[in-house]
Amino acid sequence: MNHLDDDAELYALGLTDRERDAEIEAHLAECDACRARVVTAEAAAASLAAALPPAPAATSRRAWWPAVAAAAAVVFAATTAFEANSARAANAQLARNDGALVAIASSHFGHTTLTADSGVVAKAIYARDGAWCYVVATGAPRGAHVVLHQGTAARDMGALDGEPGTLFVRGAGRADEVDVVAGGRTVAHGTPAY
Amino acid sequence: MVLDGPAFDRAYRDHAPRLRAVAFAVLRDRDAAEDAVHGALMRVWSAGAYRPERGPLLPFLIACVRREALDAVRSAKRRHLREVRASADQPAATDPTAAVDPVEARRVRRALEQLPEAQREVIVRAYYGHRTLAEVAHDAQLPLGTVKSRLAAGLRHLHSALSEGPR
């Protein structure tokens, strides 16, 4: 593939179309010169962002995010210690605060938003190899359980804990479906895509 | 460093205001903006799309969040599903005193003022007006190729101005 030329700057500004983005990212993986050009352009674009007014905080129904993010960091550290170590070593030049983000950014997991009853927001993140699954829900009834379905088998993995309710399942396997069940009713439901 | 929950929380808190501002400028809806930030971060992490040797993290994340927000506003427009008001008709206010980092904002505005008018115009239309390339070309009555080359040159010029200018 040819070098990116002006598309390096247009990509950094978010102005290339998404099909072209895939080609650009493939090229960046193997071309140091274009990667350096994109990194420079992204720095300039980030400066443009610095002049934007601040955003109001999101409403509380988005409050599950920090729990997911924190849990993802813990899960990642526990399950891929080797990769985390190499990421940390390579990351020495970055700001100290970026370390956890960098480690997670190097991991491989999927996530899905569960279809949920009104008032419930639930999310599942899961290792692509089925090593673990983490479910977090806001607004779920107290004592709601996580049920994983695999083929015809359904396994109750236990109750969500806290608010937002969270449950980390080790050795989850590649469940076909993830349910949050309360009082015999499914209040949230989703399908992981490994 | 230890990769525990508190360390991650700190990192998220440090970056979230900047990322949220980027998404909100495009989407003008606080929940939609928060979703765009989460979506972009999740996408980056689950794809393992970032490696530290690539360069600094924050500018990369800002670019990802902006793409996510532009995608969200455009798919919302296409589907007419929800009223997400793109601020395209009234370029987002860039009041330096209201920015996340007012000192940096003033520096950026001074650097923008140093650009040739032709370059500054397309950057302001595209970045602060959240226009696509085709929309900028239409509004500014310029050929698409001219818009592309002016944007690219303008961004390079801006980078030089910011690197050389007083901090």
mmCIF file of C-alpha atoms in Angstrom:
data_model
loop_
_atom_site.group_PDB
_atom_site.id
_atom_site.type_symbol
_atom_site.label_atom_id
_atom_site.label_comp_id
_atom_site.label_asym_id
_atom_site.label_seq_id
_atom_site.Cartn_x
_atom_site.Cartn_y
_atom_site.Cartn_z
ATOM 1 C CA MET A 1 0.000 0.000 0.000
ATOM 2 C CA ASN A 2 1.154 3.524 -0.737
ATOM 3 C CA HIS A 3 1.977 5.991 2.001
ATOM 4 C CA LEU A 4 -0.875 7.909 3.542
ATOM 5 C CA ASP A 5 0.099 11.436 2.465
ATOM 6 C CA ASP A 6 -2.647 13.913 3.368
ATOM 7 C CA ASP A 7 -4.847 11.099 4.668
ATOM 8 C CA ALA A 8 -2.564 11.000 7.744
ATOM 9 C CA GLU A 9 -3.903 14.388 8.839
ATOM 10 C CA LEU A 10 -7.478 13.714 7.667
ATOM 11 C CA TYR A 11 -7.488 10.443 9.637
ATOM 12 C CA ALA A 12 -6.302 12.227 12.779
ATOM 13 C CA LEU A 13 -9.185 14.678 12.361
ATOM 14 C CA GLY A 14 -11.704 11.830 12.029
ATOM 15 C CA LEU A 15 -12.523 12.869 8.457
ATOM 16 C CA THR A 16 -11.638 9.703 6.562
ATOM 17 C CA ASP A 17 -14.453 7.223 6.003
ATOM 18 C CA ARG A 18 -14.526 4.040 8.044
ATOM 19 C CA GLU A 19 -13.574 1.724 5.163
ATOM 20 C CA ARG A 20 -10.531 3.831 4.495
ATOM 21 C CA ASP A 21 -9.743 3.797 8.237
ATOM 22 C CA ALA A 22 -9.307 0.025 8.160
ATOM 23 C CA GLU A 23 -6.760 0.355 5.332
ATOM 24 C CA ILE A 24 -5.014 3.180 7.154
ATOM 25 C CA GLU A 25 -4.742 1.217 10.393
ATOM 26 C CA ALA A 26 -3.335 -1.782 8.528
ATOM 27 C CA HIS A 27 -0.755 0.473 6.908
ATOM 28 C CA LEU A 28 0.156 2.109 10.224
ATOM 29 C CA ALA A 29 0.945 -1.291 11.697
ATOM 30 C CA GLU A 30 3.822 -1.668 9.268
ATOM 31 C CA CYS A 31 4.966 1.824 8.275
ATOM 32 C CA ASP A 32 7.004 3.782 10.832
ATOM 33 C CA ALA A 33 7.077 6.961 8.742
ATOM 34 C CA CYS A 34 3.305 7.193 8.340
ATOM 35 C CA ARG A 35 2.756 6.246 11.986
ATOM 36 C CA ALA A 36 5.014 9.111 13.069
ATOM 37 C CA ARG A 37 3.084 11.442 10.791
ATOM 38 C CA VAL A 38 -0.251 10.337 12.228
ATOM 39 C CA VAL A 39 1.025 10.671 15.794
ATOM 40 C CA THR A 40 2.127 14.248 15.045
ATOM 41 C CA ALA A 41 -1.235 15.004 13.426
ATOM 42 C CA GLU A 42 -3.115 13.508 16.378
ATOM 43 C CA ALA A 43 -1.154 15.754 18.731
ATOM 44 C CA ALA A 44 -2.216 18.815 16.711
ATOM 45 C CA ALA A 45 -5.832 17.580 16.580
ATOM 46 C CA ALA A 46 -5.756 17.031 20.356
ATOM 47 C CA SER A 47 -4.688 20.675 20.705
ATOM 48 C CA LEU A 48 -7.782 21.720 18.742
ATOM 49 C CA ALA A 49 -9.805 19.695 21.241
ATOM 50 C CA ALA A 50 -8.239 21.637 24.107
ATOM 51 C CA ALA A 51 -10.160 24.748 23.008
ATOM 52 C CA LEU A 52 -13.529 22.996 23.297
ATOM 53 C CA PRO A 53 -15.738 23.918 26.245
ATOM 54 C CA PRO A 54 -16.107 21.238 28.914
ATOM 55 C CA ALA A 55 -19.046 18.834 28.801
ATOM 56 C CA PRO A 56 -21.598 18.523 31.580
ATOM 57 C CA ALA A 57 -21.314 15.265 33.525
ATOM 58 C CA ALA A 58 -23.440 12.383 32.302
ATOM 59 C CA THR A 59 -26.583 11.447 34.159
ATOM 60 C CA SER A 60 -26.295 8.795 36.841
ATOM 61 C CA ARG A 61 -27.542 5.955 34.681
ATOM 62 C CA ARG A 62 -24.116 5.900 33.049
ATOM 63 C CA ALA A 63 -22.541 5.299 36.466
ATOM 64 C CA TRP A 64 -21.655 1.700 35.698
ATOM 65 C CA TRP A 65 -18.671 2.712 33.617
ATOM 66 C CA PRO A 66 -16.033 3.299 36.319
ATOM 67 C CA ALA A 67 -16.960 -0.070 37.827
ATOM 68 C CA VAL A 68 -16.477 -1.803 34.485
ATOM 69 C CA ALA A 69 -13.257 0.033 33.862
ATOM 70 C CA ALA A 70 -11.797 -0.657 37.295
ATOM 71 C CA ALA A 71 -12.841 -4.285 37.120
ATOM 72 C CA ALA A 72 -11.376 -4.634 33.658
ATOM 73 C CA ALA A 73 -8.047 -3.430 35.029
ATOM 74 C CA VAL A 74 -8.128 -5.936 37.856
ATOM 75 C CA VAL A 75 -9.274 -8.777 35.635
ATOM 76 C CA PHE A 76 -6.622 -8.010 33.103
ATOM 77 C CA ALA A 77 -3.852 -7.810 35.674
ATOM 78 C CA ALA A 78 -4.933 -11.154 37.119
ATOM 79 C CA THR A 79 -5.309 -13.044 33.873
ATOM 80 C CA THR A 80 -2.530 -11.764 31.635
ATOM 81 C CA ALA A 81 0.255 -10.876 33.990
ATOM 82 C CA PHE A 82 2.937 -11.627 31.434
ATOM 83 C CA GLU A 83 1.551 -9.257 28.815
ATOM 84 C CA ALA A 84 0.939 -6.642 31.466
ATOM 85 C CA ASN A 85 4.598 -6.774 32.461
ATOM 86 C CA SER A 86 5.850 -6.302 28.924
ATOM 87 C CA ALA A 87 3.344 -3.517 28.342
ATOM 88 C CA ARG A 88 4.571 -1.813 31.479
ATOM 89 C CA ALA A 89 8.178 -2.108 30.410
ATOM 90 C CA ALA A 90 7.455 -0.594 27.010
ATOM 91 C CA ASN A 91 5.390 2.051 28.689
ATOM 92 C CA ALA A 92 8.202 3.501 30.785
ATOM 93 C CA GLN A 93 8.232 6.708 28.771
ATOM 94 C CA LEU A 94 4.550 7.373 29.279
ATOM 95 C CA ALA A 95 2.954 9.209 32.124
ATOM 96 C CA ARG A 96 2.502 7.051 35.201
ATOM 97 C CA ASN A 97 -1.267 7.320 35.084
ATOM 98 C CA ASP A 98 -1.410 5.824 31.614
ATOM 99 C CA GLY A 99 -0.025 2.475 32.768
ATOM 100 C CA ALA A 100 -3.327 0.800 33.587
ATOM 101 C CA LEU A 101 -4.962 2.070 30.418
ATOM 102 C CA VAL A 102 -2.063 0.834 28.365
ATOM 103 C CA ALA A 103 -2.212 -2.618 29.927
ATOM 104 C CA ILE A 104 -5.911 -2.951 29.225
ATOM 105 C CA ALA A 105 -5.464 -1.557 25.767
ATOM 106 C CA SER A 106 -3.163 -4.493 25.044
ATOM 107 C CA SER A 107 -5.623 -7.159 26.188
ATOM 108 C CA HIS A 108 -8.222 -9.112 24.268
ATOM 109 C CA PHE A 109 -11.711 -9.125 25.604
ATOM 110 C CA GLY A 110 -15.161 -8.488 24.251
ATOM 111 C CA HIS A 111 -18.083 -6.621 25.706
ATOM 112 C CA THR A 112 -21.785 -6.476 25.123
ATOM 113 C CA THR A 113 -24.569 -4.290 26.450
ATOM 114 C CA LEU A 114 -27.394 -6.479 27.698
ATOM 115 C CA THR A 115 -30.952 -5.847 26.618
ATOM 116 C CA ALA A 116 -32.568 -4.900 29.898
ATOM 117 C CA ASP A 117 -35.817 -3.899 31.545
ATOM 118 C CA SER A 118 -36.479 -0.210 31.844
ATOM 119 C CA GLY A 119 -34.390 1.263 34.658
ATOM 120 C CA VAL A 120 -31.726 -1.442 34.363
ATOM 121 C CA VAL A 121 -28.438 -0.922 32.521
ATOM 122 C CA ALA A 122 -26.248 -4.019 32.318
ATOM 123 C CA LYS A 123 -23.019 -4.865 30.603
ATOM 124 C CA ALA A 124 -20.983 -8.050 30.233
ATOM 125 C CA ILE A 125 -17.282 -8.094 29.470
ATOM 126 C CA TYR A 126 -15.638 -11.434 28.793
ATOM 127 C CA ALA A 127 -12.318 -12.952 27.837
ATOM 128 C CA ARG A 128 -12.426 -14.113 24.234
ATOM 129 C CA ASP A 129 -11.047 -17.493 25.307
ATOM 130 C CA GLY A 130 -13.819 -17.923 27.883
ATOM 131 C CA ALA A 131 -11.450 -17.673 30.869
ATOM 132 C CA TRP A 132 -13.684 -15.187 32.680
ATOM 133 C CA CYS A 133 -16.830 -13.151 32.405
ATOM 134 C CA TYR A 134 -17.677 -9.992 34.312
ATOM 135 C CA VAL A 135 -21.197 -8.673 34.629
ATOM 136 C CA VAL A 136 -22.093 -5.228 35.941
ATOM 137 C CA ALA A 137 -25.605 -3.858 36.285
ATOM 138 C CA THR A 138 -27.145 -0.670 37.639
ATOM 139 C CA GLY A 139 -30.745 -0.643 38.767
ATOM 140 C CA ALA A 140 -31.087 -4.456 38.954
ATOM 141 C CA PRO A 141 -33.274 -5.774 41.803
ATOM 142 C CA ARG A 142 -31.417 -6.716 44.986
ATOM 143 C CA GLY A 143 -30.239 -10.290 44.966
ATOM 144 C CA ALA A 144 -30.347 -10.633 41.168
ATOM 145 C CA HIS A 145 -28.310 -13.598 39.890
ATOM 146 C CA VAL A 146 -26.183 -14.107 36.811
ATOM 147 C CA VAL A 147 -27.089 -17.174 34.751
ATOM 148 C CA LEU A 148 -24.843 -18.375 31.926
ATOM 149 C CA HIS A 149 -26.291 -20.558 29.177
ATOM 150 C CA GLN A 150 -24.136 -22.896 27.148
ATOM 151 C CA GLY A 151 -25.947 -25.217 24.757
ATOM 152 C CA THR A 152 -28.834 -26.620 26.777
ATOM 153 C CA ALA A 153 -27.080 -26.144 30.117
ATOM 154 C CA ALA A 154 -27.873 -23.172 32.358
ATOM 155 C CA ARG A 155 -25.543 -22.372 35.263
ATOM 156 C CA ASP A 156 -26.403 -20.009 38.089
ATOM 157 C CA MET A 157 -23.128 -18.238 38.832
ATOM 158 C CA GLY A 158 -24.308 -16.388 41.947
ATOM 159 C CA ALA A 159 -25.687 -13.027 42.979
ATOM 160 C CA LEU A 160 -24.585 -9.580 41.879
ATOM 161 C CA ASP A 161 -22.944 -7.687 44.693
ATOM 162 C CA GLY A 162 -23.121 -3.963 45.537
ATOM 163 C CA GLU A 163 -24.522 -1.047 43.514
ATOM 164 C CA PRO A 164 -23.775 -1.057 40.682
ATOM 165 C CA GLY A 165 -24.075 -4.834 41.096
ATOM 166 C CA THR A 166 -21.041 -6.730 39.891
ATOM 167 C CA LEU A 167 -20.060 -10.372 39.558
ATOM 168 C CA PHE A 168 -16.790 -11.773 38.307
ATOM 169 C CA VAL A 169 -16.995 -15.365 37.077
ATOM 170 C CA ARG A 170 -13.723 -17.214 36.669
ATOM 171 C CA GLY A 171 -13.719 -20.204 34.298
ATOM 172 C CA ALA A 172 -16.938 -18.961 32.732
ATOM 173 C CA GLY A 173 -16.437 -20.827 29.468
ATOM 174 C CA ARG A 174 -17.809 -19.413 26.240
ATOM 175 C CA ALA A 175 -21.391 -18.886 27.308
ATOM 176 C CA ASP A 176 -23.906 -18.507 24.473
ATOM 177 C CA GLU A 177 -26.087 -16.244 26.560
ATOM 178 C CA VAL A 178 -25.747 -14.119 29.677
ATOM 179 C CA ASP A 179 -28.857 -13.458 31.764
ATOM 180 C CA VAL A 180 -29.484 -11.396 34.873
ATOM 181 C CA VAL A 181 -32.364 -13.049 36.706
ATOM 182 C CA ALA A 182 -34.385 -11.730 39.643
ATOM 183 C CA GLY A 183 -37.461 -13.326 41.243
ATOM 184 C CA GLY A 184 -37.633 -15.936 38.483
ATOM 185 C CA ARG A 185 -37.676 -13.262 35.778
ATOM 186 C CA THR A 186 -34.950 -12.317 33.313
ATOM 187 C CA VAL A 187 -34.308 -8.579 33.752
ATOM 188 C CA ALA A 188 -31.338 -8.359 31.376
ATOM 189 C CA HIS A 189 -30.160 -10.588 28.583
ATOM 190 C CA GLY A 190 -27.277 -10.596 26.106
ATOM 191 C CA THR A 191 -25.237 -12.663 23.676
ATOM 192 C CA PRO A 192 -21.436 -12.466 23.762
ATOM 193 C CA ALA A 193 -19.591 -12.505 20.431
ATOM 194 C CA TYR A 194 -16.276 -14.291 20.946
ATOM 195 C CA MET B 1 2.949 0.468 38.971
ATOM 196 C CA VAL B 2 0.210 -1.707 40.375
ATOM 197 C CA LEU B 3 -2.714 -2.296 38.039
ATOM 198 C CA ASP B 4 -5.383 -2.088 40.666
ATOM 199 C CA GLY B 5 -8.823 -0.512 40.563
ATOM 200 C CA PRO B 6 -7.807 2.789 42.195
ATOM 201 C CA ALA B 7 -4.942 3.261 39.713
ATOM 202 C CA PHE B 8 -7.332 2.751 36.854
ATOM 203 C CA ASP B 9 -9.929 5.058 38.348
ATOM 204 C CA ARG B 10 -7.309 7.774 38.596
ATOM 205 C CA ALA B 11 -6.332 7.345 34.955
ATOM 206 C CA TYR B 12 -9.966 7.435 33.865
ATOM 207 C CA ARG B 13 -10.666 10.558 35.908
ATOM 208 C CA ASP B 14 -7.625 12.305 34.453
ATOM 209 C CA HIS B 15 -8.670 11.715 30.867
ATOM 210 C CA ALA B 16 -12.455 11.604 31.062
ATOM 211 C CA PRO B 17 -13.106 15.390 31.101
ATOM 212 C CA ARG B 18 -11.098 15.920 27.913
ATOM 213 C CA LEU B 19 -12.671 12.942 26.172
ATOM 214 C CA ARG B 20 -16.171 13.925 27.253
ATOM 215 C CA ALA B 21 -15.649 17.487 25.939
ATOM 216 C CA VAL B 22 -14.620 16.093 22.545
ATOM 217 C CA ALA B 23 -17.714 13.888 22.322
ATOM 218 C CA PHE B 24 -20.085 16.503 23.711
ATOM 219 C CA ALA B 25 -18.956 19.140 21.213
ATOM 220 C CA VAL B 26 -20.101 16.825 18.430
ATOM 221 C CA LEU B 27 -23.196 15.276 20.005
ATOM 222 C CA ARG B 28 -24.583 18.061 22.274
ATOM 223 C CA ASP B 29 -26.082 15.386 24.531
ATOM 224 C CA ARG B 30 -24.392 14.425 27.772
ATOM 225 C CA ASP B 31 -25.465 10.781 27.828
ATOM 226 C CA ALA B 32 -24.740 10.283 24.156
ATOM 227 C CA ALA B 33 -21.321 11.857 24.771
ATOM 228 C CA GLU B 34 -20.617 9.540 27.699
ATOM 229 C CA ASP B 35 -21.671 6.549 25.595
ATOM 230 C CA ALA B 36 -19.322 7.644 22.820
ATOM 231 C CA VAL B 37 -16.427 7.860 25.296
ATOM 232 C CA HIS B 38 -17.208 4.400 26.710
ATOM 233 C CA GLY B 39 -17.712 2.952 23.246
ATOM 234 C CA ALA B 40 -14.401 4.294 22.005
ATOM 235 C CA LEU B 41 -12.467 3.108 25.074
ATOM 236 C CA MET B 42 -14.063 -0.331 24.940
ATOM 237 C CA ARG B 43 -13.327 -0.573 21.239
ATOM 238 C CA VAL B 44 -9.693 0.375 21.744
ATOM 239 C CA TRP B 45 -9.211 -2.054 24.612
ATOM 240 C CA SER B 46 -11.069 -5.020 23.228
ATOM 241 C CA ALA B 47 -9.245 -4.764 19.916
ATOM 242 C CA GLY B 48 -5.848 -4.294 21.562
ATOM 243 C CA ALA B 49 -5.571 -1.374 19.141
ATOM 244 C CA TYR B 50 -3.071 0.628 21.169
ATOM 245 C CA ARG B 51 0.573 -0.122 21.864
ATOM 246 C CA PRO B 52 2.699 2.267 23.935
ATOM 247 C CA GLU B 53 5.387 2.433 21.258
ATOM 248 C CA ARG B 54 2.785 4.045 18.986
ATOM 249 C CA GLY B 55 3.062 7.333 20.875
ATOM 250 C CA PRO B 56 1.266 9.251 23.626
ATOM 251 C CA LEU B 57 -2.067 7.794 24.686
ATOM 252 C CA LEU B 58 -4.269 10.853 25.129
ATOM 253 C CA PRO B 59 -4.111 12.259 21.570
ATOM 254 C CA PHE B 60 -4.809 8.759 20.252
ATOM 255 C CA LEU B 61 -7.848 8.412 22.526
ATOM 256 C CA ILE B 62 -9.100 11.878 21.564
ATOM 257 C CA ALA B 63 -8.980 10.884 17.889
ATOM 258 C CA CYS B 64 -10.841 7.621 18.658
ATOM 259 C CA VAL B 65 -13.527 9.390 20.681
ATOM 260 C CA ARG B 66 -14.051 11.980 17.983
ATOM 261 C CA ARG B 67 -14.490 9.280 15.329
ATOM 262 C CA GLU B 68 -16.928 7.449 17.610
ATOM 263 C CA ALA B 69 -18.933 10.642 18.212
ATOM 264 C CA LEU B 70 -19.008 11.598 14.527
ATOM 265 C CA ASP B 71 -20.190 8.072 13.684
ATOM 266 C CA ALA B 72 -22.895 8.294 16.325
ATOM 267 C CA VAL B 73 -24.203 11.648 15.159
ATOM 268 C CA ARG B 74 -24.168 10.571 11.517
ATOM 269 C CA SER B 75 -25.931 7.278 12.099
ATOM 270 C CA ALA B 76 -28.498 9.118 14.232
ATOM 271 C CA LYS B 77 -29.018 11.568 11.382
ATOM 272 C CA ARG B 78 -29.386 8.772 8.869
ATOM 273 C CA ARG B 79 -31.851 6.813 10.932
ATOM 274 C CA HIS B 80 -33.760 9.812 12.267
ATOM 275 C CA LEU B 81 -34.106 7.828 15.459
ATOM 276 C CA ARG B 82 -33.260 10.428 17.959
ATOM 277 C CA GLU B 83 -32.802 14.074 18.069
ATOM 278 C CA VAL B 84 -29.121 14.578 18.400
ATOM 279 C CA ARG B 85 -28.381 18.110 17.447
ATOM 280 C CA ALA B 86 -25.156 18.394 15.558
ATOM 281 C CA SER B 87 -23.838 21.850 16.244
ATOM 282 C CA ALA B 88 -22.938 22.156 12.583
ATOM 283 C CA ASP B 89 -25.005 25.259 11.941
ATOM 284 C CA GLN B 90 -23.564 27.126 14.850
ATOM 285 C CA PRO B 91 -19.912 26.252 15.363
ATOM 286 C CA ALA B 92 -19.283 25.217 18.955
ATOM 287 C CA ALA B 93 -18.257 28.076 21.174
ATOM 288 C CA THR B 94 -14.517 28.029 21.681
ATOM 289 C CA ASP B 95 -14.382 30.419 24.581
ATOM 290 C CA PRO B 96 -10.880 29.853 25.988
ATOM 291 C CA THR B 97 -11.966 30.690 29.521
ATOM 292 C CA ALA B 98 -14.583 27.928 29.413
ATOM 293 C CA ALA B 99 -12.212 25.243 28.144
ATOM 294 C CA VAL B 100 -10.983 22.252 30.126
ATOM 295 C CA ASP B 101 -7.538 23.842 30.107
ATOM 296 C CA PRO B 102 -7.911 27.631 29.503
ATOM 297 C CA VAL B 103 -4.174 28.276 29.179
ATOM 298 C CA GLU B 104 -3.785 25.613 26.501
ATOM 299 C CA ALA B 105 -6.960 26.855 24.805
ATOM 300 C CA ARG B 106 -5.570 30.392 24.481
ATOM 301 C CA ARG B 107 -2.330 29.013 23.083
ATOM 302 C CA VAL B 108 -4.269 27.015 20.473
ATOM 303 C CA ARG B 109 -6.319 30.036 19.453
ATOM 304 C CA ARG B 110 -3.192 32.116 19.010
ATOM 305 C CA ALA B 111 -1.690 29.345 16.877
ATOM 306 C CA LEU B 112 -4.863 29.145 14.782
ATOM 307 C CA GLU B 113 -4.673 32.884 14.204
ATOM 308 C CA GLN B 114 -1.209 32.430 12.710
ATOM 309 C CA LEU B 115 -2.519 30.115 9.987
ATOM 310 C CA PRO B 116 -3.243 31.414 6.495
ATOM 311 C CA GLU B 117 -6.940 32.316 6.309
ATOM 312 C CA ALA B 118 -7.650 29.606 3.705
ATOM 313 C CA GLN B 119 -6.318 26.884 6.019
ATOM 314 C CA ARG B 120 -7.890 28.247 9.174
ATOM 315 C CA GLU B 121 -11.295 28.434 7.508
ATOM 316 C CA VAL B 122 -11.436 24.750 6.559
ATOM 317 C CA ILE B 123 -10.088 23.630 9.959
ATOM 318 C CA VAL B 124 -12.647 25.680 11.873
ATOM 319 C CA ARG B 125 -15.475 24.497 9.635
ATOM 320 C CA ALA B 126 -14.430 20.843 9.861
ATOM 321 C CA TYR B 127 -13.292 20.631 13.488
ATOM 322 C CA TYR B 128 -15.468 23.110 15.348
ATOM 323 C CA GLY B 129 -18.401 22.871 12.921
ATOM 324 C CA HIS B 130 -18.193 19.043 12.811
ATOM 325 C CA ARG B 131 -18.632 18.951 9.063
ATOM 326 C CA THR B 132 -17.699 16.122 6.738
ATOM 327 C CA LEU B 133 -15.236 16.772 3.908
ATOM 328 C CA ALA B 134 -18.100 16.947 1.415
ATOM 329 C CA GLU B 135 -20.015 19.405 3.599
ATOM 330 C CA VAL B 136 -16.978 21.650 4.016
ATOM 331 C CA ALA B 137 -16.431 21.578 0.253
ATOM 332 C CA HIS B 138 -20.065 22.506 -0.335
ATOM 333 C CA ASP B 139 -20.206 25.251 2.292
ATOM 334 C CA ALA B 140 -16.881 26.815 1.365
ATOM 335 C CA GLN B 141 -17.561 26.315 -2.366
ATOM 336 C CA LEU B 142 -14.246 24.595 -2.891
ATOM 337 C CA PRO B 143 -13.291 21.420 -4.771
ATOM 338 C CA LEU B 144 -12.997 18.382 -2.462
ATOM 339 C CA GLY B 145 -9.312 17.946 -3.275
ATOM 340 C CA THR B 146 -8.620 21.542 -2.260
ATOM 341 C CA VAL B 147 -10.407 21.045 1.054
ATOM 342 C CA LYS B 148 -8.357 17.914 1.760
ATOM 343 C CA SER B 149 -5.013 19.491 0.971
ATOM 344 C CA ARG B 150 -5.814 22.697 2.898
ATOM 345 C CA LEU B 151 -6.923 20.722 5.955
ATOM 346 C CA ALA B 152 -3.808 18.563 5.925
ATOM 347 C CA ALA B 153 -1.491 21.525 5.370
ATOM 348 C CA GLY B 154 -3.353 23.518 8.018
ATOM 349 C CA LEU B 155 -2.970 20.815 10.625
ATOM 350 C CA ARG B 156 0.756 20.460 9.888
ATOM 351 C CA HIS B 157 1.117 24.234 10.045
ATOM 352 C CA LEU B 158 -0.751 24.291 13.356
ATOM 353 C CA HIS B 159 1.583 21.685 14.776
ATOM 354 C CA SER B 160 4.619 23.794 13.810
ATOM 355 C CA ALA B 161 3.055 26.928 15.247
ATOM 356 C CA LEU B 162 2.337 25.123 18.520
ATOM 357 C CA SER B 163 5.831 23.629 18.671
ATOM 358 C CA GLU B 164 7.576 26.949 18.062
ATOM 359 C CA GLY B 165 5.208 29.339 19.782
ATOM 360 C CA PRO B 166 5.558 30.541 23.394
ATOM 361 C CA ARG B 167 4.158 28.028 25.837
#
